[in-house]
XYZ file of C-alpha atoms in Angstrom:
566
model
C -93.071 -23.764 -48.288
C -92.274 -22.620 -52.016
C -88.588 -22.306 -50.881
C -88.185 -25.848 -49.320
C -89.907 -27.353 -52.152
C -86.955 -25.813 -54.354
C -84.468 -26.889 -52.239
C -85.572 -30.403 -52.566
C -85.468 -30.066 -56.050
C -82.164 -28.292 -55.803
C -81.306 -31.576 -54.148
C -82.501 -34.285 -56.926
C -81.419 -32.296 -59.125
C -77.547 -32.032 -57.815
C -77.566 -34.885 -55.670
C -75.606 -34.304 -52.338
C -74.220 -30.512 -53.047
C -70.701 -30.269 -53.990
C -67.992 -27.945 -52.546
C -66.087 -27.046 -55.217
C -63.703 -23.409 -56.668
C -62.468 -22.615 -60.107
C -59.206 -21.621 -57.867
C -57.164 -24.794 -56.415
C -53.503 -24.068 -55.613
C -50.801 -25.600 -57.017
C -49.766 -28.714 -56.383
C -52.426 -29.269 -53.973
C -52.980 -32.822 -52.667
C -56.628 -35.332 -52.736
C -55.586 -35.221 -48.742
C -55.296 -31.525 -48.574
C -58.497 -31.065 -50.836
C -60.203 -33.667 -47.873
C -59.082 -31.675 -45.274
C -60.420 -28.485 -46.896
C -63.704 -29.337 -47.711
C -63.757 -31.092 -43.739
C -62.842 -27.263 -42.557
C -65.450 -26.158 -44.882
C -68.192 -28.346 -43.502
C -67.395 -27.899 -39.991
C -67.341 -23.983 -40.529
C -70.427 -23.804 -42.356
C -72.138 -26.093 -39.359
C -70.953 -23.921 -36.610
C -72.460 -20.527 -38.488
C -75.737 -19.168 -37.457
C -77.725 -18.141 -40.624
C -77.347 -14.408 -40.194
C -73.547 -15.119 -40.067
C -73.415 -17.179 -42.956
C -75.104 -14.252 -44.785
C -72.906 -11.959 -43.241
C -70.142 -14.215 -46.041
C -71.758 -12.547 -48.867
C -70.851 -8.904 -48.310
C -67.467 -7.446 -48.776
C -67.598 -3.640 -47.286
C -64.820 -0.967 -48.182
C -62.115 0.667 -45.781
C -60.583 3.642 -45.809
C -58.047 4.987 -43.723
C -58.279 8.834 -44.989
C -61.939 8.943 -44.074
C -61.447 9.484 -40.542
C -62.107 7.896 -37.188
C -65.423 7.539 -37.131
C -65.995 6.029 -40.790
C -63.263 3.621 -39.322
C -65.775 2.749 -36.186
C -68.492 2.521 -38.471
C -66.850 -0.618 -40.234
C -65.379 -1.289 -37.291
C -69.025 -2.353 -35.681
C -70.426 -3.735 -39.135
C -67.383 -6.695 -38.685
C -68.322 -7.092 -35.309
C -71.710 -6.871 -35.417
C -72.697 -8.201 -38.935
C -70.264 -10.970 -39.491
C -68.630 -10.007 -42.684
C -67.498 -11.868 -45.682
C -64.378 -9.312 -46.308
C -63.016 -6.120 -46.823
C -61.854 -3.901 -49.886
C -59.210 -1.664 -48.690
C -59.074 1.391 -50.093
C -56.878 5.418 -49.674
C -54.304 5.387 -48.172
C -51.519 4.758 -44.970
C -50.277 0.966 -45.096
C -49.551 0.896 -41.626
C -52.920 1.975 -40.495
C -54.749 -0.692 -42.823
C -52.352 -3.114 -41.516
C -53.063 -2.268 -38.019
C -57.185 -2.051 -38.446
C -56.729 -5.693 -40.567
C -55.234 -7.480 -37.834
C -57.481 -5.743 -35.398
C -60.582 -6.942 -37.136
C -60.146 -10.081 -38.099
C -59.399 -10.746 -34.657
C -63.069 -10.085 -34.468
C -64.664 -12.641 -37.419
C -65.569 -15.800 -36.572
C -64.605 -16.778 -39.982
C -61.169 -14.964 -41.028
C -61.847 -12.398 -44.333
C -61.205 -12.126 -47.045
C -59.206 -8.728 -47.809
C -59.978 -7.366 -50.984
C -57.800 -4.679 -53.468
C -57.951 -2.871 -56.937
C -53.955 -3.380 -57.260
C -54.239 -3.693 -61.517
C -51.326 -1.506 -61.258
C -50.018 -2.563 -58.143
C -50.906 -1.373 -55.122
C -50.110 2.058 -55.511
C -53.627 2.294 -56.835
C -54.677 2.799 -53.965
C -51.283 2.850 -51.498
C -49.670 6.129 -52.586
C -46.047 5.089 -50.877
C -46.180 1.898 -52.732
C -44.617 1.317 -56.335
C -46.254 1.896 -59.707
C -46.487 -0.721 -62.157
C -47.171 -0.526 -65.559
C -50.732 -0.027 -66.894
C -52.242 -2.761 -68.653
C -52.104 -1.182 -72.178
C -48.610 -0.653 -71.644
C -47.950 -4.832 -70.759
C -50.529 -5.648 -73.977
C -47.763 -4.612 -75.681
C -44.834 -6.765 -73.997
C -44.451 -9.899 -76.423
C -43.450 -11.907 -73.922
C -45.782 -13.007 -71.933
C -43.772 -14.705 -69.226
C -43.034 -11.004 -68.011
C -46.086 -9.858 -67.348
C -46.317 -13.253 -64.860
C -43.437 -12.208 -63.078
C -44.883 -8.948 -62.494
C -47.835 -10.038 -61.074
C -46.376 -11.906 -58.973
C -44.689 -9.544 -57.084
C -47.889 -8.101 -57.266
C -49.278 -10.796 -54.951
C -45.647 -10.482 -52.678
C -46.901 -7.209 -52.322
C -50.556 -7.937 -51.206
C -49.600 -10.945 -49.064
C -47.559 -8.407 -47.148
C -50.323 -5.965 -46.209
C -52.872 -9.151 -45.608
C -54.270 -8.715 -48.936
C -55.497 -11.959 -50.658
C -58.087 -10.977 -53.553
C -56.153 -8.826 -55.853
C -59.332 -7.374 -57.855
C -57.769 -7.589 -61.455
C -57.147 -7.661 -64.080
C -59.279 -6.279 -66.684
C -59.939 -8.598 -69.327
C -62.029 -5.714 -71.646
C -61.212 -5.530 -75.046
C -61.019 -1.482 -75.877
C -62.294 -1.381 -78.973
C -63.707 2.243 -78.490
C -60.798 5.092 -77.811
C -63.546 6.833 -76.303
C -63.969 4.560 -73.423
C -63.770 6.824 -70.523
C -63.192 4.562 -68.132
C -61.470 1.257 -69.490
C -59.082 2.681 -71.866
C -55.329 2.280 -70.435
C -56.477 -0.398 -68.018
C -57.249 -3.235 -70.710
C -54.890 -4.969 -72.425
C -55.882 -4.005 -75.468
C -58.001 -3.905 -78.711
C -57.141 -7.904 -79.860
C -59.015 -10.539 -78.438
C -56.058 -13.215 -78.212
C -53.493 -10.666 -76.977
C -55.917 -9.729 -73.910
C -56.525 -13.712 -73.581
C -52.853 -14.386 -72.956
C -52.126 -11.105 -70.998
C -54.429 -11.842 -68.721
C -54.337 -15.209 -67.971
C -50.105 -14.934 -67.478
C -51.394 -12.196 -64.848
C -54.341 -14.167 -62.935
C -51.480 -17.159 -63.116
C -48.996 -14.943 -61.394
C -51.550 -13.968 -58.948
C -52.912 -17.262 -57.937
C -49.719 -19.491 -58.692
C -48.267 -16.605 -55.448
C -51.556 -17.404 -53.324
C -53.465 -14.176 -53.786
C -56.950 -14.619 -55.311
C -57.578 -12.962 -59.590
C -60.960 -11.402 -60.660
C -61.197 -11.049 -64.133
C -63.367 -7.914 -64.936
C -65.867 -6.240 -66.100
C -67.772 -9.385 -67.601
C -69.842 -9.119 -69.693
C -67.194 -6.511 -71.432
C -67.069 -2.654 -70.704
C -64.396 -2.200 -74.028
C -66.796 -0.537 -75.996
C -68.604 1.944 -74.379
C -68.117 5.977 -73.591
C -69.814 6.430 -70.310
C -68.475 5.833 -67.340
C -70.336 3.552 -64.667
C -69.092 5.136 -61.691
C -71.293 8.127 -62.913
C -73.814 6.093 -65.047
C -75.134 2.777 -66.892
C -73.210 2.259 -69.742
C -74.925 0.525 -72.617
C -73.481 -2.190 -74.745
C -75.659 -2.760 -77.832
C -73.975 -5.151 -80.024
C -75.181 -8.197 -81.541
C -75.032 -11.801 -80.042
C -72.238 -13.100 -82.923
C -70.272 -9.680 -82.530
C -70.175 -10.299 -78.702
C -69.664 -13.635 -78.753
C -66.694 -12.637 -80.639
C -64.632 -9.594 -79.067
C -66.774 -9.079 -75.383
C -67.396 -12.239 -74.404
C -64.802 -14.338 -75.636
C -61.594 -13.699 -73.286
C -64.245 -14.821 -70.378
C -65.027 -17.399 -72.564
C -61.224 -18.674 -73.301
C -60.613 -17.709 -69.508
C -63.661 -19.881 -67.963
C -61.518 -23.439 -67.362
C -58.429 -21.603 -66.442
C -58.652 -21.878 -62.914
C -59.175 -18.468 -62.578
C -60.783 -17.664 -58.884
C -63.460 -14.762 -59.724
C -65.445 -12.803 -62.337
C -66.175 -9.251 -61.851
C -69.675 -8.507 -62.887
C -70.189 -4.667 -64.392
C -72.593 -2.754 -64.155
C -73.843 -2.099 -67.927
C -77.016 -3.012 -69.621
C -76.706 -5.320 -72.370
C -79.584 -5.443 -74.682
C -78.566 -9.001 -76.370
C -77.939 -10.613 -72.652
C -80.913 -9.118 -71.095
C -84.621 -9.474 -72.102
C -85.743 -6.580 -69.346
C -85.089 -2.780 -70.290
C -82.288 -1.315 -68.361
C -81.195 -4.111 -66.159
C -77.738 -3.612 -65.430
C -75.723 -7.005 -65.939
C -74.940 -7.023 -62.423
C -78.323 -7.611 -61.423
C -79.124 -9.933 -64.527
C -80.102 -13.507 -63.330
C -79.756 -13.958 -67.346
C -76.120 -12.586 -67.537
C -75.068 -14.230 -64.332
C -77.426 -17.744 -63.853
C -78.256 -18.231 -67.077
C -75.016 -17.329 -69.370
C -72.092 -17.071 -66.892
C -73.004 -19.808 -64.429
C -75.013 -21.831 -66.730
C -73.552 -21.511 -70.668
C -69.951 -20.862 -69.426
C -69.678 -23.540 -66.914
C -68.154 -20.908 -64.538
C -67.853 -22.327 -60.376
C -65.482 -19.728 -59.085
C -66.195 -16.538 -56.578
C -68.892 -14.594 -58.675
C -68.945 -10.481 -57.610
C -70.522 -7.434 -58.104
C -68.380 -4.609 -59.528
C -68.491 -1.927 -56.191
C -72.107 -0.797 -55.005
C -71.704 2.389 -54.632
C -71.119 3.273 -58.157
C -73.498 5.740 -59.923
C -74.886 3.200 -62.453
C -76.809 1.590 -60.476
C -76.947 3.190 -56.634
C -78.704 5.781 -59.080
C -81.536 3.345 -59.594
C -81.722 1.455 -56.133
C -81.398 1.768 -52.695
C -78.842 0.149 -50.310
C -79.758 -3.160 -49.253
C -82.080 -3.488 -51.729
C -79.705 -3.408 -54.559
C -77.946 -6.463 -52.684
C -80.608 -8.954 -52.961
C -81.317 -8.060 -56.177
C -77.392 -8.556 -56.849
C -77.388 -12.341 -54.532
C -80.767 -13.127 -56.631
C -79.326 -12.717 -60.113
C -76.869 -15.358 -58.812
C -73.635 -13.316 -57.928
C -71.906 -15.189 -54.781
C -70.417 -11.817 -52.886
C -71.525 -8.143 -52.992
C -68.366 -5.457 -53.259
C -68.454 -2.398 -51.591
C -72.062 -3.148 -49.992
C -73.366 0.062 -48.419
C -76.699 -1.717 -46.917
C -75.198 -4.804 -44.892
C -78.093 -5.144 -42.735
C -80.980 -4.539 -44.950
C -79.361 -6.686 -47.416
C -79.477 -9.648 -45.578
C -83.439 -9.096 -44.245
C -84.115 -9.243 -47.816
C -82.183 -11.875 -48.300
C -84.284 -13.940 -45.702
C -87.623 -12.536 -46.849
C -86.813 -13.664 -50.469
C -85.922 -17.022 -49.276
C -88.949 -17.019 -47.219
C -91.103 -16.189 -50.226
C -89.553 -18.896 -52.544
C -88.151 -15.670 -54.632
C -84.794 -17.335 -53.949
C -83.810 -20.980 -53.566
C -82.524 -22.113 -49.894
C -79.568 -24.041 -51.359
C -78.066 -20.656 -52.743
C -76.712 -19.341 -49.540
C -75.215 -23.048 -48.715
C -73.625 -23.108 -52.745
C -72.271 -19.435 -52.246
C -71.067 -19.558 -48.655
C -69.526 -22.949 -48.818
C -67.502 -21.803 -52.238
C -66.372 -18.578 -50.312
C -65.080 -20.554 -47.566
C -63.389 -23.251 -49.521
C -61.603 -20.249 -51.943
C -60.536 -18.734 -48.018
C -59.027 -22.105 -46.975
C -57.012 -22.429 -50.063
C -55.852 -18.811 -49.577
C -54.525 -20.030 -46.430
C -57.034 -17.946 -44.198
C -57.785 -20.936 -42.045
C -54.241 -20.396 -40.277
C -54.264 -16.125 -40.426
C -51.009 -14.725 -38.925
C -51.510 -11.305 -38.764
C -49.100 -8.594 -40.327
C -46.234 -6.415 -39.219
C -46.099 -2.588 -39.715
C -42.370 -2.861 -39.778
C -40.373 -1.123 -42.840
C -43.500 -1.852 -44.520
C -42.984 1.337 -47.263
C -39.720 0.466 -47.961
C -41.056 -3.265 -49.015
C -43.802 -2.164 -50.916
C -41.284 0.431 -52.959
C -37.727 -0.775 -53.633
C -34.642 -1.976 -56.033
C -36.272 -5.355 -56.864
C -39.675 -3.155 -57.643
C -37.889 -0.642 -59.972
C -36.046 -4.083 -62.077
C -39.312 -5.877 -62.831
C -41.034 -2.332 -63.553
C -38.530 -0.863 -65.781
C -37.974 -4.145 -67.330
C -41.112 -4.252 -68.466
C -40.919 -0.250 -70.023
C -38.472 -1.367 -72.229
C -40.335 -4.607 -72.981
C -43.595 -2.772 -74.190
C -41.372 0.634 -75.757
C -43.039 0.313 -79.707
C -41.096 1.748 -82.323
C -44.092 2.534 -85.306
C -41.676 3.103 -87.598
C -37.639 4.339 -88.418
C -37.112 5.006 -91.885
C -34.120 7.037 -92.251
C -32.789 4.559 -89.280
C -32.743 7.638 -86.988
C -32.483 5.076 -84.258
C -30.242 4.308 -82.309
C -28.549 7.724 -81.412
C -25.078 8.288 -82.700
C -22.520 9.851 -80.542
C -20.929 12.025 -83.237
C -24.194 13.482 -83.718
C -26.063 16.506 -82.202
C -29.692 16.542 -81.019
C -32.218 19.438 -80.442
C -34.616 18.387 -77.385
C -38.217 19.722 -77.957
C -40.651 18.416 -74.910
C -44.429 19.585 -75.669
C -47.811 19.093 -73.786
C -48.265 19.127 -70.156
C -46.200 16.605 -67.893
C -42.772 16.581 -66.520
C -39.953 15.685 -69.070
C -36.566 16.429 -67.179
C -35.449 12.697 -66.497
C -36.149 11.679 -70.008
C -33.611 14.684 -70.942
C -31.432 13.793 -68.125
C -30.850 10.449 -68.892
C -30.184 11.240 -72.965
C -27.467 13.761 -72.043
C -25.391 11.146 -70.264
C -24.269 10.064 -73.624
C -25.032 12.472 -76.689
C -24.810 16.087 -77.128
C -28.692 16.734 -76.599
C -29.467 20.892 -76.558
C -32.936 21.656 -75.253
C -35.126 23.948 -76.862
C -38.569 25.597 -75.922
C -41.095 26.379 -78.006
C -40.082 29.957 -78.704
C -36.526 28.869 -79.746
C -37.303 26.627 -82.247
C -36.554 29.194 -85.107
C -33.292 29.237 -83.552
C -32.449 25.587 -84.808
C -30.432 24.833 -87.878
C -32.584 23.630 -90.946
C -32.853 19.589 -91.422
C -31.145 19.329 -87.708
C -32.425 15.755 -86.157
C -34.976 17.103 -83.777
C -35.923 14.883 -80.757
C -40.141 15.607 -79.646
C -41.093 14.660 -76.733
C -45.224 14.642 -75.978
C -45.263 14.139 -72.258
C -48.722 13.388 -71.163
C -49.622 13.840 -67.899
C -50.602 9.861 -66.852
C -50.588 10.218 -62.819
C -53.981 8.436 -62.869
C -55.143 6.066 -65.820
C -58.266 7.866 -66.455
C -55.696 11.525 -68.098
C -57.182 12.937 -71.341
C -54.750 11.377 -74.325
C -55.211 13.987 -76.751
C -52.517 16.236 -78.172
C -53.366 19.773 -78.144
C -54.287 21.994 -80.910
C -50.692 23.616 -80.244
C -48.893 20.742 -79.891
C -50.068 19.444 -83.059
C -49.454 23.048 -84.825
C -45.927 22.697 -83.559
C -45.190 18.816 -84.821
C -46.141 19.873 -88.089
C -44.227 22.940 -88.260
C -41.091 20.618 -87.312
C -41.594 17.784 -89.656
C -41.573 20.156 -92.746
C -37.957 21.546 -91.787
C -36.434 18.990 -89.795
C -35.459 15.233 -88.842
C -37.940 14.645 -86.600
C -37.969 11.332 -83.803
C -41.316 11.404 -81.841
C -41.986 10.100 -79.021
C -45.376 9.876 -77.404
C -44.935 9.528 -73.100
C -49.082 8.533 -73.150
C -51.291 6.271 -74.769
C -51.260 5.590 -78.579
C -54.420 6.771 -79.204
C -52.575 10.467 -79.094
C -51.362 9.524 -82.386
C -55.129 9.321 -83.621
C -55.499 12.298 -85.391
C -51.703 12.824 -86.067
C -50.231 13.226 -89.502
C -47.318 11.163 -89.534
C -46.335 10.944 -93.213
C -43.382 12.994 -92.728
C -42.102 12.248 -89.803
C -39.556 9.232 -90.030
C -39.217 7.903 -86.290
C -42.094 7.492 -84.237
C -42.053 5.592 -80.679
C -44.850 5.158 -78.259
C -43.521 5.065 -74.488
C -47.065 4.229 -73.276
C -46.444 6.305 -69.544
C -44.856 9.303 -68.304
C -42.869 8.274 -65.145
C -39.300 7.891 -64.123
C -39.081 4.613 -64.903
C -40.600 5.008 -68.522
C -38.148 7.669 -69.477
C -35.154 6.318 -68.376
C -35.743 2.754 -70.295
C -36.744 4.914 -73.187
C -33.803 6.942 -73.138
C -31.787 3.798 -73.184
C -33.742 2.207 -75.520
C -33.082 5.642 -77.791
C -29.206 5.341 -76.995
C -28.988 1.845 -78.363
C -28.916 0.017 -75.204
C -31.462 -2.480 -75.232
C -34.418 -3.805 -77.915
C -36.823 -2.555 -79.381
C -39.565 -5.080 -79.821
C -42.892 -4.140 -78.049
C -46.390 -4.098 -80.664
C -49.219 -1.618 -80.736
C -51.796 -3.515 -78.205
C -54.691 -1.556 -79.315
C -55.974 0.093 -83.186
C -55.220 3.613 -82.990
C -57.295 4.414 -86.790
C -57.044 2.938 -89.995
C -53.293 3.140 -90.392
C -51.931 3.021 -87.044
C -52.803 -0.919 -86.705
C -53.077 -3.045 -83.701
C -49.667 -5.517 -84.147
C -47.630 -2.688 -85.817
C -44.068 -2.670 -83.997
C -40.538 -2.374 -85.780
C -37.934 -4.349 -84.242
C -34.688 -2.667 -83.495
C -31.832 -4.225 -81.975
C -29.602 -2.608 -79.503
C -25.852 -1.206 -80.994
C -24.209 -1.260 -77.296
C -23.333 -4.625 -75.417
């Protein structure tokens, strides 16, 4: 009874309930937006309430887990009507295959979920890397970082992919931050802003769904949530400020979905140790209410230790669909989830008109994703069009975009050719193509660590720190030895530096005498080659330090150097 009497309210209160997205596509017609919310209507109508519930649960997939986790999901779609998928490790062709096999089996076509911030290598090993977002928070030009997301979303469209889970809108204000770090866009608040709305518009003007993540803001913080709650104890005006405000520039940007973390926020939440995710005052109150925001409202994934620590499968969803998020990632308790679901709405603990507002805003974000008409997916040469020639352009075009030259004051750079270099690579990752690529045009002798007695006095000495980056979570720091070595170098010789890893390597670096210093941001291929060219005179230098590394390595710091070769 408590539960209709809400709804009714629910009703004066709204009047006849609205379908409405943040996301519309471009161009989109008043006769196309008829004919969606029609579909939308008729949909919802012809859905049993267990199946509509079965909308707000998104479950993950792997295809490394073996056959039998495969059946397990396998019978949750059939059986349990879901919302979506995230797909996870690893084969392409086998999550094509199982994709087009199972949504065959939904009633209403799913949507197919990925964390692809850095493509979808991040998950599709055989598929190309792109740059981290650290690296692109450096790129000046915004336009670029459009382009590559949208072949980003040519990418996902071709494995069936529509919700590209990204990007990270954090502002990493603490070098610390285990787990943000190289995926935000940095330590500004206006330089995330416009990084991240060029890549949600590359995204969503290509069709494939953004979430902008980890709201309320996971940039300051040095625990990771996968393992445990994070807190976030600023103020209200200091949050208002750096967390809060890209979601806040973001809100009326047609952007499709928020990513709630899981972090407890003092300021945001009244109740001890609530993790945002669960908030109603985060979500209801500040997101939904404050911020104005009508798009697809999720959980970051379920499973994570921050809060599957604290509560048990199923119930951790209602909690989750209570606090007013619309879909639940990486649910791990489907069917308990929806019971109490139904026994909240049945107490009056949540309102009626809820499920209708969440399930009728999923299904109008899946027609405009064009999941009304689903045409399933090929397997065919499906590696060689998630890795080739057009890939490596846009990705080492945007190397040499983001390459930051800190400073050249004897104008080491560029190279001459009537000049001879010693080659000194130090920490752990490969170097060989960075060394490779030099030697095509200068006279470039390598030396290890043990030879470096061996080289003349003053000589112009080319270090190389090579971090190993094959994830985004590596350690950054330079060792102890390293460091011993740099400043053995700089006291005898000419020495260009340049740091293959994140800029926060040059924290606790003494760079007074040391004229040339570059950051690279990665330690790939493509990264060394456009450095090396970069190096050679070949193209600009004109990329900006995205993030504060202390108090004189400053975010915006970034000598421009033009190239001396046509």
């Amino acid at each position: 009874m408590k539960a209709k009497i809400l709804s009714i309210i629910a009703f004066f209160i709204f009047g006849i309930f609205e379908i409405s997205a943040q996301y519309v596509p471009k161009n989109f017609t008043l006769q196309e937006n008829t004919q969606a919310t029609q579909w939308v209507e008729n949909t919802y109508n012809q859905l049993s309430m267990d199946e509509k519930l079965g909308q707000l649960f998104i479950v993950a997939l792997y295809t490394n887990k073996g056959e039998e986790h495969i059946e397990q999901v396998r019978q949750l779609v059939k059986k349990r009507q879901l919302g979506g998928l995230i797909l996870m490790q690893d084969n392409p062709e086998r999550h094509i295959q199982l994709v087009n096999e199972f949504q065959g089996y939904s009633k209403t076509p799913m949507l197919i979920g990925m964390d692809a911030e850095w493509g979808l290598f991040q998950r599709i090993a055989v598929a190309k890397k792109f740059p981290w977002a650290m690296t692109l928070g450096a790129i000046q030009d915004k336009k670029l970082i459009h382009t590559m997301a949208a072949k980003i979303a040519e990418d996902a469209k071709r494995m069936g992919v529509n919700w590209d889970f990204a990007p990270v809108v954090d502002v990493n204000t603490n070098p610390k931050n285990p787990i943000i770090g190289n995926r935000s866009f940095g330590s500004e608040v206006g330089n995330v802003t416009a990084s991240a709305l060029a890549y949600s518009e590359g995204l969503q003007h290509n069709n494939v769904l953004a979430a902008i993540k980890h709201f309320p803001g996971h940039g300051d913080t040095d625990v990771d949530s996968h393992l445990d709650l994070p807190v976030v104890s600023h103020n209200l005006k200091r949050l208002n400020s750096v967390e809060l405000a890209p979601f806040k520039a973001l809100m009326n940007k047609g952007i499709g979905g928020v990513m709630v973390a899981h972090l407890y926020v003092p300021a945001l939440e009244p109740q001890k140790g609530i993790p945002a995710s669960i908030s109603k005052s985060v979500i209801t109150d500040l997101l939904k209410g404050q911020l104005g925001y009508k798009g697809l409202i999720i959980t970051d994934a379920l499973n994570m230790g921050a809060v599957a620590k604290r509560y048990q499968p199923g119930e951790l969803d209602a909690l989750a669909f209570k606090a007013g998020n619309d879909i639940m990632l990486f649910s791990e308790g489907v069917k308990e989830g929806k019971r109490l679901i139904r026994q909240a709405i049945e107490q009056g603990d949540i309102p009626e008109y809820r499920v209708e507002e969440s399930v009728k805003k999923i299904l109008l974000t899946k027609y405009y994703l064009g999941l009304n008409e689903y045409q399933p997916r090929s397997t065919e040469n499906i590696a060689q069009e998630l890795n080739n020639e057009s890939h490596t352009a846009i990705v080492q075009t945007m190397y040499a975009n983001a390459l930051t030259l800190i400073k050249n004051k004897r104008k080491l750079l560029p190279l001459k050719i009537s000049e001879t270099y010693y080659y000194i690579p130090l920490e752990e990752a490969p170097y060989h193509t960075f060394l490779e690529e030099l030697q095509k045009q200068h006279r470039i002798i390598l030396k290890s660590e043990e030879e470096i007695a061996s080289i003349p006095k003053n000589a112009k000495v080319i270090v190389g720190v090579h971090k190993d980056n094959s994830t985004a979570y590596k350690p950054y720091k330079i060792s102890e030895k390293s460091k011993a070595i740099l400043a053995q170098l700089k006291n005898k010789h000419q020495v260009i530096l340049s740091v293959f890893g994140s800029p926060y390597a040059l924290q606790d670096i003494d760079l007074k005498k040391i004229p040339t210093v570059l950051v690279a941001y990665e330690n790939n291929d493509d990264a060394m080659i456009t450095t090396a060219k970069a190096l050679q005179g070949q193209s600009k230098i004109h990329g900006k330090l995205p993030v504060e590394v202390n108090r004189k390595i400053k975010n915006g710091m970034g000598v421009t150097l033009k190239p001396s070769q046509p």
